[in-house]
Amino acid sequence: VFNRRTKIIHTIHSNISVWHPILKWINKLRFLSKSITHVCISRSIEEAFRKNYPKLKGCQINNGITAHVLSRKQEDINLFWKKVYGERKTKECIKLLAIGNVSGFKNFILLANAIKLIEQKHPNIKCALIGRTDNEILVSEINSVRNKNLKLMGALTNAADFLTGADALVISSSQEGMPIVALEALSLSKPIISTPAGGMVDIVVDGQNGFISRNFELESYIETIEKYLSLNENQIAQMQKGAYETFLKNYEIEGVSKQYFNLYTNVVGK
């Protein structure tokens, strides 16, 4: 690291505040700061980086993935969703899926309260939450909402498989980087309903590939979910198309890889 000829590429995956201790240290060491190129995975992270550290070298390259490929049989996915919506016919249900371990940052209590209030007007809404439930305090808080239309399904491998049976992905986080599950949803043509956490403001184009709330308050989040619920079939189809187009344009691995190749070539060539 301390060899002046060494070139370093450092990727900033999460909120810039997480990196302040390290970046402040790098900022003070001029010889080191010239050797490191910081790659921000979203536009909002890059904006915060340049605002706080204008002297450091940086650029922006999105996270990239290959389109999600199913690892399960379709009948297993159907069985999962039947456990969620019970005896109702699948066409009668609006199926939302949240993926993430129960933690403070994921803010699933916001989701639980929102679904609880929305179900009064839309009793056919069903929401499944896939992720570890080790945090007993937060799980107890979610369960205390007594939300019959939100089901905690525990940790499951390759959870994105179950997006194929969902109408939309829901994200209620208070903090995010650029979650892979959001990109997986886009690759499966699934709209995203999200809070404005971290990189989600860059991923979700409101009204085009999903909806994003104005803030992190319950009222705003409910309004955002209800925007999706108000769509007709043609509008939903258009939004599904928009989701997949967003993936191809911005997050497909081949295009992202070319950007990284060009970056490495440029850095090494100097």
PDB file of C-alpha atoms in Angstrom:
ATOM      1  CA  VAL A   1       0.000   0.000   0.000  1.00  0.00           C
ATOM      2  CA  PHE A   2       2.808   2.395   0.856  1.00  0.00           C
ATOM      3  CA  ASN A   3       4.704   1.752  -2.403  1.00  0.00           C
ATOM      4  CA  ARG A   4       4.141   4.882  -4.467  1.00  0.00           C
ATOM      5  CA  ARG A   5       3.945   2.784  -7.648  1.00  0.00           C
ATOM      6  CA  THR A   6       1.090   0.654  -6.313  1.00  0.00           C
ATOM      7  CA  LYS A   7      -2.273   1.471  -7.845  1.00  0.00           C
ATOM      8  CA  ILE A   8      -5.357   0.732  -5.792  1.00  0.00           C
ATOM      9  CA  ILE A   9      -9.008   0.589  -6.816  1.00  0.00           C
ATOM     10  CA  HIS A  10     -11.364   0.796  -3.852  1.00  0.00           C
ATOM     11  CA  THR A  11     -15.101   0.196  -4.217  1.00  0.00           C
ATOM     12  CA  ILE A  12     -17.527   2.073  -1.962  1.00  0.00           C
ATOM     13  CA  HIS A  13     -20.587  -0.163  -1.681  1.00  0.00           C
ATOM     14  CA  SER A  14     -22.504   1.517   1.113  1.00  0.00           C
ATOM     15  CA  ASN A  15     -23.468   4.891   2.546  1.00  0.00           C
ATOM     16  CA  ILE A  16     -20.506   7.270   2.517  1.00  0.00           C
ATOM     17  CA  SER A  17     -20.843   7.852   6.273  1.00  0.00           C
ATOM     18  CA  VAL A  18     -19.634   4.289   6.898  1.00  0.00           C
ATOM     19  CA  TRP A  19     -16.346   5.134   5.166  1.00  0.00           C
ATOM     20  CA  HIS A  20     -15.627   8.494   6.812  1.00  0.00           C
ATOM     21  CA  PRO A  21     -12.949   7.179   9.243  1.00  0.00           C
ATOM     22  CA  ILE A  22     -10.939   5.562   6.436  1.00  0.00           C
ATOM     23  CA  LEU A  23     -11.458   8.302   3.856  1.00  0.00           C
ATOM     24  CA  LYS A  24     -10.466  11.046   6.303  1.00  0.00           C
ATOM     25  CA  TRP A  25      -7.223   9.183   6.965  1.00  0.00           C
ATOM     26  CA  ILE A  26      -6.533   8.718   3.226  1.00  0.00           C
ATOM     27  CA  ASN A  27      -7.340  12.370   2.596  1.00  0.00           C
ATOM     28  CA  LYS A  28      -4.539  13.435   4.955  1.00  0.00           C
ATOM     29  CA  LEU A  29      -1.906  11.252   3.255  1.00  0.00           C
ATOM     30  CA  ARG A  30      -1.390  12.988  -0.055  1.00  0.00           C
ATOM     31  CA  PHE A  31       0.948  10.364  -1.579  1.00  0.00           C
ATOM     32  CA  LEU A  32      -1.558   7.634  -0.731  1.00  0.00           C
ATOM     33  CA  SER A  33      -4.603   9.551  -1.957  1.00  0.00           C
ATOM     34  CA  LYS A  34      -3.004   9.876  -5.392  1.00  0.00           C
ATOM     35  CA  SER A  35      -2.603   6.082  -5.622  1.00  0.00           C
ATOM     36  CA  ILE A  36      -6.234   5.196  -4.906  1.00  0.00           C
ATOM     37  CA  THR A  37      -9.220   5.464  -7.218  1.00  0.00           C
ATOM     38  CA  HIS A  38     -12.504   5.156  -5.356  1.00  0.00           C
ATOM     39  CA  VAL A  39     -15.380   3.557  -7.277  1.00  0.00           C
ATOM     40  CA  CYS A  40     -18.844   4.584  -6.067  1.00  0.00           C
ATOM     41  CA  ILE A  41     -21.566   2.095  -6.968  1.00  0.00           C
ATOM     42  CA  SER A  42     -24.342   4.661  -7.285  1.00  0.00           C
ATOM     43  CA  ARG A  43     -24.796   8.266  -8.325  1.00  0.00           C
ATOM     44  CA  SER A  44     -25.929   9.384  -4.868  1.00  0.00           C
ATOM     45  CA  ILE A  45     -22.890   7.779  -3.210  1.00  0.00           C
ATOM     46  CA  GLU A  46     -20.628   9.500  -5.738  1.00  0.00           C
ATOM     47  CA  GLU A  47     -22.268  12.875  -5.053  1.00  0.00           C
ATOM     48  CA  ALA A  48     -21.697  12.477  -1.319  1.00  0.00           C
ATOM     49  CA  PHE A  49     -18.116  11.331  -1.947  1.00  0.00           C
ATOM     50  CA  ARG A  50     -17.247  14.343  -4.111  1.00  0.00           C
ATOM     51  CA  LYS A  51     -18.920  16.739  -1.691  1.00  0.00           C
ATOM     52  CA  ASN A  52     -16.955  15.449   1.299  1.00  0.00           C
ATOM     53  CA  TYR A  53     -13.674  14.545  -0.392  1.00  0.00           C
ATOM     54  CA  PRO A  54     -13.189  16.740  -3.484  1.00  0.00           C
ATOM     55  CA  LYS A  55      -9.418  16.104  -3.547  1.00  0.00           C
ATOM     56  CA  LEU A  56      -9.702  12.315  -3.713  1.00  0.00           C
ATOM     57  CA  LYS A  57      -9.915  10.510  -7.043  1.00  0.00           C
ATOM     58  CA  GLY A  58     -13.217   8.815  -7.747  1.00  0.00           C
ATOM     59  CA  CYS A  59     -15.663   7.660 -10.368  1.00  0.00           C
ATOM     60  CA  GLN A  60     -19.060   5.978 -10.531  1.00  0.00           C
ATOM     61  CA  ILE A  61     -19.764   2.477 -11.843  1.00  0.00           C
ATOM     62  CA  ASN A  62     -23.002   0.683 -11.018  1.00  0.00           C
ATOM     63  CA  ASN A  63     -23.180  -2.697  -9.383  1.00  0.00           C
ATOM     64  CA  GLY A  64     -23.761  -5.321 -12.027  1.00  0.00           C
ATOM     65  CA  ILE A  65     -25.162  -8.838 -12.085  1.00  0.00           C
ATOM     66  CA  THR A  66     -26.207 -11.493 -14.543  1.00  0.00           C
ATOM     67  CA  ALA A  67     -29.967 -11.928 -14.881  1.00  0.00           C
ATOM     68  CA  HIS A  68     -31.249 -14.148 -12.094  1.00  0.00           C
ATOM     69  CA  VAL A  69     -31.596 -17.810 -13.053  1.00  0.00           C
ATOM     70  CA  LEU A  70     -34.001 -19.979 -11.064  1.00  0.00           C
ATOM     71  CA  SER A  71     -32.532 -22.679  -8.833  1.00  0.00           C
ATOM     72  CA  ARG A  72     -35.927 -24.135  -7.892  1.00  0.00           C
ATOM     73  CA  LYS A  73     -38.750 -25.853  -9.682  1.00  0.00           C
ATOM     74  CA  GLN A  74     -41.782 -23.701 -10.351  1.00  0.00           C
ATOM     75  CA  GLU A  75     -43.991 -25.974  -8.245  1.00  0.00           C
ATOM     76  CA  ASP A  76     -41.780 -25.294  -5.202  1.00  0.00           C
ATOM     77  CA  ILE A  77     -42.160 -21.552  -5.771  1.00  0.00           C
ATOM     78  CA  ASN A  78     -45.933 -21.960  -6.110  1.00  0.00           C
ATOM     79  CA  LEU A  79     -46.017 -23.941  -2.856  1.00  0.00           C
ATOM     80  CA  PHE A  80     -44.130 -21.174  -1.070  1.00  0.00           C
ATOM     81  CA  TRP A  81     -46.680 -18.577  -2.149  1.00  0.00           C
ATOM     82  CA  LYS A  82     -49.592 -20.849  -1.254  1.00  0.00           C
ATOM     83  CA  LYS A  83     -48.241 -20.871   2.305  1.00  0.00           C
ATOM     84  CA  VAL A  84     -48.331 -17.076   2.209  1.00  0.00           C
ATOM     85  CA  TYR A  85     -51.814 -16.472   0.810  1.00  0.00           C
ATOM     86  CA  GLY A  86     -53.515 -19.622   2.131  1.00  0.00           C
ATOM     87  CA  GLU A  87     -56.697 -20.805   0.472  1.00  0.00           C
ATOM     88  CA  ARG A  88     -57.293 -17.670  -1.574  1.00  0.00           C
ATOM     89  CA  LYS A  89     -56.963 -18.031  -5.315  1.00  0.00           C
ATOM     90  CA  THR A  90     -53.623 -16.665  -6.444  1.00  0.00           C
ATOM     91  CA  LYS A  91     -55.250 -14.256  -8.950  1.00  0.00           C
ATOM     92  CA  GLU A  92     -57.169 -12.644  -6.113  1.00  0.00           C
ATOM     93  CA  CYS A  93     -54.003 -11.748  -4.200  1.00  0.00           C
ATOM     94  CA  ILE A  94     -51.530  -8.912  -4.536  1.00  0.00           C
ATOM     95  CA  LYS A  95     -48.234 -10.551  -3.597  1.00  0.00           C
ATOM     96  CA  LEU A  96     -45.374  -8.433  -2.287  1.00  0.00           C
ATOM     97  CA  LEU A  97     -41.978  -9.811  -1.318  1.00  0.00           C
ATOM     98  CA  ALA A  98     -39.376  -8.363   1.063  1.00  0.00           C
ATOM     99  CA  ILE A  99     -35.932  -9.955   1.239  1.00  0.00           C
ATOM    100  CA  GLY A 100     -33.405  -9.259   3.982  1.00  0.00           C
ATOM    101  CA  ASN A 101     -32.402 -10.322   7.471  1.00  0.00           C
ATOM    102  CA  VAL A 102     -34.429  -8.703  10.224  1.00  0.00           C
ATOM    103  CA  SER A 103     -32.280  -5.799  11.429  1.00  0.00           C
ATOM    104  CA  GLY A 104     -32.633  -2.169  12.409  1.00  0.00           C
ATOM    105  CA  PHE A 105     -31.421  -0.953   9.006  1.00  0.00           C
ATOM    106  CA  LYS A 106     -33.981  -3.036   7.107  1.00  0.00           C
ATOM    107  CA  ASN A 107     -36.727  -1.265   9.072  1.00  0.00           C
ATOM    108  CA  PHE A 108     -39.301  -4.031   8.594  1.00  0.00           C
ATOM    109  CA  ILE A 109     -41.446  -2.548  11.361  1.00  0.00           C
ATOM    110  CA  LEU A 110     -42.309   0.203   8.849  1.00  0.00           C
ATOM    111  CA  LEU A 111     -43.380  -2.452   6.353  1.00  0.00           C
ATOM    112  CA  ALA A 112     -45.422  -4.306   8.986  1.00  0.00           C
ATOM    113  CA  ASN A 113     -47.303  -1.179  10.022  1.00  0.00           C
ATOM    114  CA  ALA A 114     -47.900  -0.152   6.410  1.00  0.00           C
ATOM    115  CA  ILE A 115     -49.355  -3.530   5.392  1.00  0.00           C
ATOM    116  CA  LYS A 116     -51.490  -3.550   8.550  1.00  0.00           C
ATOM    117  CA  LEU A 117     -53.150  -0.265   7.579  1.00  0.00           C
ATOM    118  CA  ILE A 118     -53.326  -0.976   3.847  1.00  0.00           C
ATOM    119  CA  GLU A 119     -55.077  -4.331   4.361  1.00  0.00           C
ATOM    120  CA  GLN A 120     -58.120  -2.473   5.686  1.00  0.00           C
ATOM    121  CA  LYS A 121     -58.698  -1.119   2.172  1.00  0.00           C
ATOM    122  CA  HIS A 122     -57.011  -3.976   0.287  1.00  0.00           C
ATOM    123  CA  PRO A 123     -57.700  -7.193   2.218  1.00  0.00           C
ATOM    124  CA  ASN A 124     -56.239  -9.252  -0.627  1.00  0.00           C
ATOM    125  CA  ILE A 125     -52.706  -7.871  -0.145  1.00  0.00           C
ATOM    126  CA  LYS A 126     -50.167 -10.454   1.014  1.00  0.00           C
ATOM    127  CA  CYS A 127     -46.554  -9.795   1.904  1.00  0.00           C
ATOM    128  CA  ALA A 128     -43.836 -12.394   2.532  1.00  0.00           C
ATOM    129  CA  LEU A 129     -40.575 -11.575   4.282  1.00  0.00           C
ATOM    130  CA  ILE A 130     -37.585 -13.837   3.619  1.00  0.00           C
ATOM    131  CA  GLY A 131     -34.545 -13.493   5.876  1.00  0.00           C
ATOM    132  CA  ARG A 132     -32.958 -14.532   9.135  1.00  0.00           C
ATOM    133  CA  THR A 133     -34.993 -13.807  12.239  1.00  0.00           C
ATOM    134  CA  ASP A 134     -32.180 -13.989  14.814  1.00  0.00           C
ATOM    135  CA  ASN A 135     -32.974 -10.582  16.304  1.00  0.00           C
ATOM    136  CA  GLU A 136     -35.662 -11.642  18.756  1.00  0.00           C
ATOM    137  CA  ILE A 137     -36.405  -8.093  19.921  1.00  0.00           C
ATOM    138  CA  LEU A 138     -37.156  -6.815  16.400  1.00  0.00           C
ATOM    139  CA  VAL A 139     -39.059  -9.969  15.457  1.00  0.00           C
ATOM    140  CA  SER A 140     -41.193  -9.546  18.569  1.00  0.00           C
ATOM    141  CA  GLU A 141     -41.827  -5.920  17.620  1.00  0.00           C
ATOM    142  CA  ILE A 142     -42.934  -6.948  14.118  1.00  0.00           C
ATOM    143  CA  ASN A 143     -45.177  -9.695  15.501  1.00  0.00           C
ATOM    144  CA  SER A 144     -46.723  -7.251  17.982  1.00  0.00           C
ATOM    145  CA  VAL A 145     -48.304  -5.430  15.035  1.00  0.00           C
ATOM    146  CA  ARG A 146     -50.505  -8.541  14.669  1.00  0.00           C
ATOM    147  CA  ASN A 147     -50.439  -8.325  10.920  1.00  0.00           C
ATOM    148  CA  LYS A 148     -52.171 -11.348   9.438  1.00  0.00           C
ATOM    149  CA  ASN A 149     -51.177 -10.389   5.904  1.00  0.00           C
ATOM    150  CA  LEU A 150     -47.419 -10.228   6.558  1.00  0.00           C
ATOM    151  CA  LYS A 151     -45.667 -13.572   6.986  1.00  0.00           C
ATOM    152  CA  LEU A 152     -42.090 -14.101   8.161  1.00  0.00           C
ATOM    153  CA  MET A 153     -40.839 -17.072   6.142  1.00  0.00           C
ATOM    154  CA  GLY A 154     -37.343 -17.359   7.627  1.00  0.00           C
ATOM    155  CA  ALA A 155     -34.027 -17.641   5.809  1.00  0.00           C
ATOM    156  CA  LEU A 156     -34.069 -19.325   2.401  1.00  0.00           C
ATOM    157  CA  THR A 157     -31.245 -19.767  -0.094  1.00  0.00           C
ATOM    158  CA  ASN A 158     -31.548 -18.089  -3.490  1.00  0.00           C
ATOM    159  CA  ALA A 159     -34.470 -16.052  -2.172  1.00  0.00           C
ATOM    160  CA  ALA A 160     -34.799 -14.156  -5.455  1.00  0.00           C
ATOM    161  CA  ASP A 161     -36.370 -17.309  -6.922  1.00  0.00           C
ATOM    162  CA  PHE A 162     -39.577 -16.377  -5.129  1.00  0.00           C
ATOM    163  CA  LEU A 163     -39.739 -13.019  -6.893  1.00  0.00           C
ATOM    164  CA  THR A 164     -41.081 -14.875  -9.922  1.00  0.00           C
ATOM    165  CA  GLY A 165     -44.314 -15.439  -8.007  1.00  0.00           C
ATOM    166  CA  ALA A 166     -44.476 -11.896  -6.602  1.00  0.00           C
ATOM    167  CA  ASP A 167     -46.042  -8.795  -8.083  1.00  0.00           C
ATOM    168  CA  ALA A 168     -43.364  -6.467  -6.701  1.00  0.00           C
ATOM    169  CA  LEU A 169     -40.351  -6.237  -4.413  1.00  0.00           C
ATOM    170  CA  VAL A 170     -40.801  -4.042  -1.333  1.00  0.00           C
ATOM    171  CA  ILE A 171     -37.902  -2.340   0.459  1.00  0.00           C
ATOM    172  CA  SER A 172     -38.446  -0.429   3.711  1.00  0.00           C
ATOM    173  CA  SER A 173     -34.812   0.189   4.673  1.00  0.00           C
ATOM    174  CA  SER A 174     -33.519   3.247   6.486  1.00  0.00           C
ATOM    175  CA  GLN A 175     -30.031   2.663   5.015  1.00  0.00           C
ATOM    176  CA  GLU A 176     -28.910   0.864   1.852  1.00  0.00           C
ATOM    177  CA  GLY A 177     -26.053   0.699  -0.602  1.00  0.00           C
ATOM    178  CA  MET A 178     -27.181  -0.817  -3.861  1.00  0.00           C
ATOM    179  CA  PRO A 179     -28.808  -4.102  -2.807  1.00  0.00           C
ATOM    180  CA  ILE A 180     -28.322  -7.014  -5.177  1.00  0.00           C
ATOM    181  CA  VAL A 181     -31.893  -8.157  -4.567  1.00  0.00           C
ATOM    182  CA  ALA A 182     -33.141  -4.935  -6.190  1.00  0.00           C
ATOM    183  CA  LEU A 183     -31.099  -5.675  -9.305  1.00  0.00           C
ATOM    184  CA  GLU A 184     -32.352  -9.265  -9.292  1.00  0.00           C
ATOM    185  CA  ALA A 185     -35.920  -7.952  -9.180  1.00  0.00           C
ATOM    186  CA  LEU A 186     -35.293  -5.722 -12.203  1.00  0.00           C
ATOM    187  CA  SER A 187     -33.752  -8.648 -14.092  1.00  0.00           C
ATOM    188  CA  LEU A 188     -36.981 -10.570 -13.478  1.00  0.00           C
ATOM    189  CA  SER A 189     -39.135  -7.636 -14.654  1.00  0.00           C
ATOM    190  CA  LYS A 190     -40.437  -6.972 -11.149  1.00  0.00           C
ATOM    191  CA  PRO A 191     -41.246  -3.390 -10.076  1.00  0.00           C
ATOM    192  CA  ILE A 192     -39.726  -2.093  -6.836  1.00  0.00           C
ATOM    193  CA  ILE A 193     -41.560  -0.194  -4.098  1.00  0.00           C
ATOM    194  CA  SER A 194     -39.002   1.436  -1.813  1.00  0.00           C
ATOM    195  CA  THR A 195     -38.042   4.068   0.701  1.00  0.00           C
ATOM    196  CA  PRO A 196     -35.415   6.611  -0.491  1.00  0.00           C
ATOM    197  CA  ALA A 197     -32.579   4.718   1.202  1.00  0.00           C
ATOM    198  CA  GLY A 198     -29.068   5.024  -0.221  1.00  0.00           C
ATOM    199  CA  GLY A 199     -28.728   3.751  -3.760  1.00  0.00           C
ATOM    200  CA  MET A 200     -32.442   3.043  -4.080  1.00  0.00           C
ATOM    201  CA  VAL A 201     -32.960   6.637  -5.216  1.00  0.00           C
ATOM    202  CA  ASP A 202     -30.720   5.809  -8.179  1.00  0.00           C
ATOM    203  CA  ILE A 203     -32.255   2.429  -8.990  1.00  0.00           C
ATOM    204  CA  VAL A 204     -35.942   3.331  -8.818  1.00  0.00           C
ATOM    205  CA  VAL A 205     -37.270   5.780 -11.389  1.00  0.00           C
ATOM    206  CA  ASP A 206     -40.585   6.757  -9.821  1.00  0.00           C
ATOM    207  CA  GLY A 207     -43.495   5.675 -11.989  1.00  0.00           C
ATOM    208  CA  GLN A 208     -41.268   3.933 -14.525  1.00  0.00           C
ATOM    209  CA  ASN A 209     -39.836   0.816 -12.874  1.00  0.00           C
ATOM    210  CA  GLY A 210     -41.451   1.186  -9.472  1.00  0.00           C
ATOM    211  CA  PHE A 211     -42.269   3.788  -6.845  1.00  0.00           C
ATOM    212  CA  ILE A 212     -40.140   5.486  -4.208  1.00  0.00           C
ATOM    213  CA  SER A 213     -41.485   7.235  -1.116  1.00  0.00           C
ATOM    214  CA  ARG A 214     -40.888  10.910  -0.366  1.00  0.00           C
ATOM    215  CA  ASN A 215     -39.374  10.087   3.025  1.00  0.00           C
ATOM    216  CA  PHE A 216     -39.202   7.353   5.664  1.00  0.00           C
ATOM    217  CA  GLU A 217     -42.477   8.175   7.397  1.00  0.00           C
ATOM    218  CA  LEU A 218     -45.338   5.674   7.564  1.00  0.00           C
ATOM    219  CA  GLU A 219     -47.819   7.917   5.742  1.00  0.00           C
ATOM    220  CA  SER A 220     -45.442   8.430   2.818  1.00  0.00           C
ATOM    221  CA  TYR A 221     -44.605   4.723   2.578  1.00  0.00           C
ATOM    222  CA  ILE A 222     -48.290   3.763   2.583  1.00  0.00           C
ATOM    223  CA  GLU A 223     -48.993   6.300  -0.178  1.00  0.00           C
ATOM    224  CA  THR A 224     -46.183   4.763  -2.220  1.00  0.00           C
ATOM    225  CA  ILE A 225     -47.462   1.201  -1.900  1.00  0.00           C
ATOM    226  CA  GLU A 226     -50.977   2.389  -2.738  1.00  0.00           C
ATOM    227  CA  LYS A 227     -49.688   4.016  -5.930  1.00  0.00           C
ATOM    228  CA  TYR A 228     -48.717   0.576  -7.123  1.00  0.00           C
ATOM    229  CA  LEU A 229     -52.016  -0.935  -5.967  1.00  0.00           C
ATOM    230  CA  SER A 230     -53.925   1.661  -8.032  1.00  0.00           C
ATOM    231  CA  LEU A 231     -52.341   0.590 -11.335  1.00  0.00           C
ATOM    232  CA  ASN A 232     -54.396  -1.228 -13.963  1.00  0.00           C
ATOM    233  CA  GLU A 233     -53.129  -4.275 -15.873  1.00  0.00           C
ATOM    234  CA  ASN A 234     -51.709  -2.257 -18.759  1.00  0.00           C
ATOM    235  CA  GLN A 235     -49.865   0.098 -16.413  1.00  0.00           C
ATOM    236  CA  ILE A 236     -48.422  -2.829 -14.479  1.00  0.00           C
ATOM    237  CA  ALA A 237     -47.242  -4.449 -17.709  1.00  0.00           C
ATOM    238  CA  GLN A 238     -45.584  -1.191 -18.735  1.00  0.00           C
ATOM    239  CA  MET A 239     -43.854  -0.920 -15.374  1.00  0.00           C
ATOM    240  CA  GLN A 240     -42.617  -4.515 -15.631  1.00  0.00           C
ATOM    241  CA  LYS A 241     -41.173  -3.663 -19.029  1.00  0.00           C
ATOM    242  CA  GLY A 242     -39.544  -0.559 -17.549  1.00  0.00           C
ATOM    243  CA  ALA A 243     -37.965  -2.651 -14.798  1.00  0.00           C
ATOM    244  CA  TYR A 244     -36.313  -5.026 -17.251  1.00  0.00           C
ATOM    245  CA  GLU A 245     -35.175  -2.198 -19.515  1.00  0.00           C
ATOM    246  CA  THR A 246     -33.551  -0.502 -16.509  1.00  0.00           C
ATOM    247  CA  PHE A 247     -31.657  -3.700 -15.777  1.00  0.00           C
ATOM    248  CA  LEU A 248     -30.395  -4.105 -19.332  1.00  0.00           C
ATOM    249  CA  LYS A 249     -29.343  -0.478 -19.616  1.00  0.00           C
ATOM    250  CA  ASN A 250     -27.684   0.057 -16.244  1.00  0.00           C
ATOM    251  CA  TYR A 251     -26.971  -3.146 -14.328  1.00  0.00           C
ATOM    252  CA  GLU A 252     -26.359  -6.036 -16.729  1.00  0.00           C
ATOM    253  CA  ILE A 253     -22.936  -7.481 -15.899  1.00  0.00           C
ATOM    254  CA  GLU A 254     -21.481  -7.351 -19.399  1.00  0.00           C
ATOM    255  CA  GLY A 255     -21.848  -3.590 -19.678  1.00  0.00           C
ATOM    256  CA  VAL A 256     -20.606  -3.011 -16.126  1.00  0.00           C
ATOM    257  CA  SER A 257     -17.595  -5.281 -16.745  1.00  0.00           C
ATOM    258  CA  LYS A 258     -16.570  -3.174 -19.741  1.00  0.00           C
ATOM    259  CA  GLN A 259     -16.593  -0.072 -17.546  1.00  0.00           C
ATOM    260  CA  TYR A 260     -14.356  -1.780 -14.975  1.00  0.00           C
ATOM    261  CA  PHE A 261     -12.022  -3.036 -17.720  1.00  0.00           C
ATOM    262  CA  ASN A 262     -11.654   0.496 -19.047  1.00  0.00           C
ATOM    263  CA  LEU A 263     -11.036   1.796 -15.533  1.00  0.00           C
ATOM    264  CA  TYR A 264      -8.305  -0.751 -14.785  1.00  0.00           C
ATOM    265  CA  THR A 265      -6.703  -0.154 -18.175  1.00  0.00           C
ATOM    266  CA  ASN A 266      -6.682   3.584 -17.556  1.00  0.00           C
ATOM    267  CA  VAL A 267      -5.328   3.327 -14.008  1.00  0.00           C
ATOM    268  CA  VAL A 268      -2.573   0.829 -14.853  1.00  0.00           C
ATOM    269  CA  GLY A 269      -1.591   2.794 -17.935  1.00  0.00           C
ATOM    270  CA  LYS A 270      -0.770   5.923 -15.933  1.00  0.00           C
TER     271      LYS A 270
END
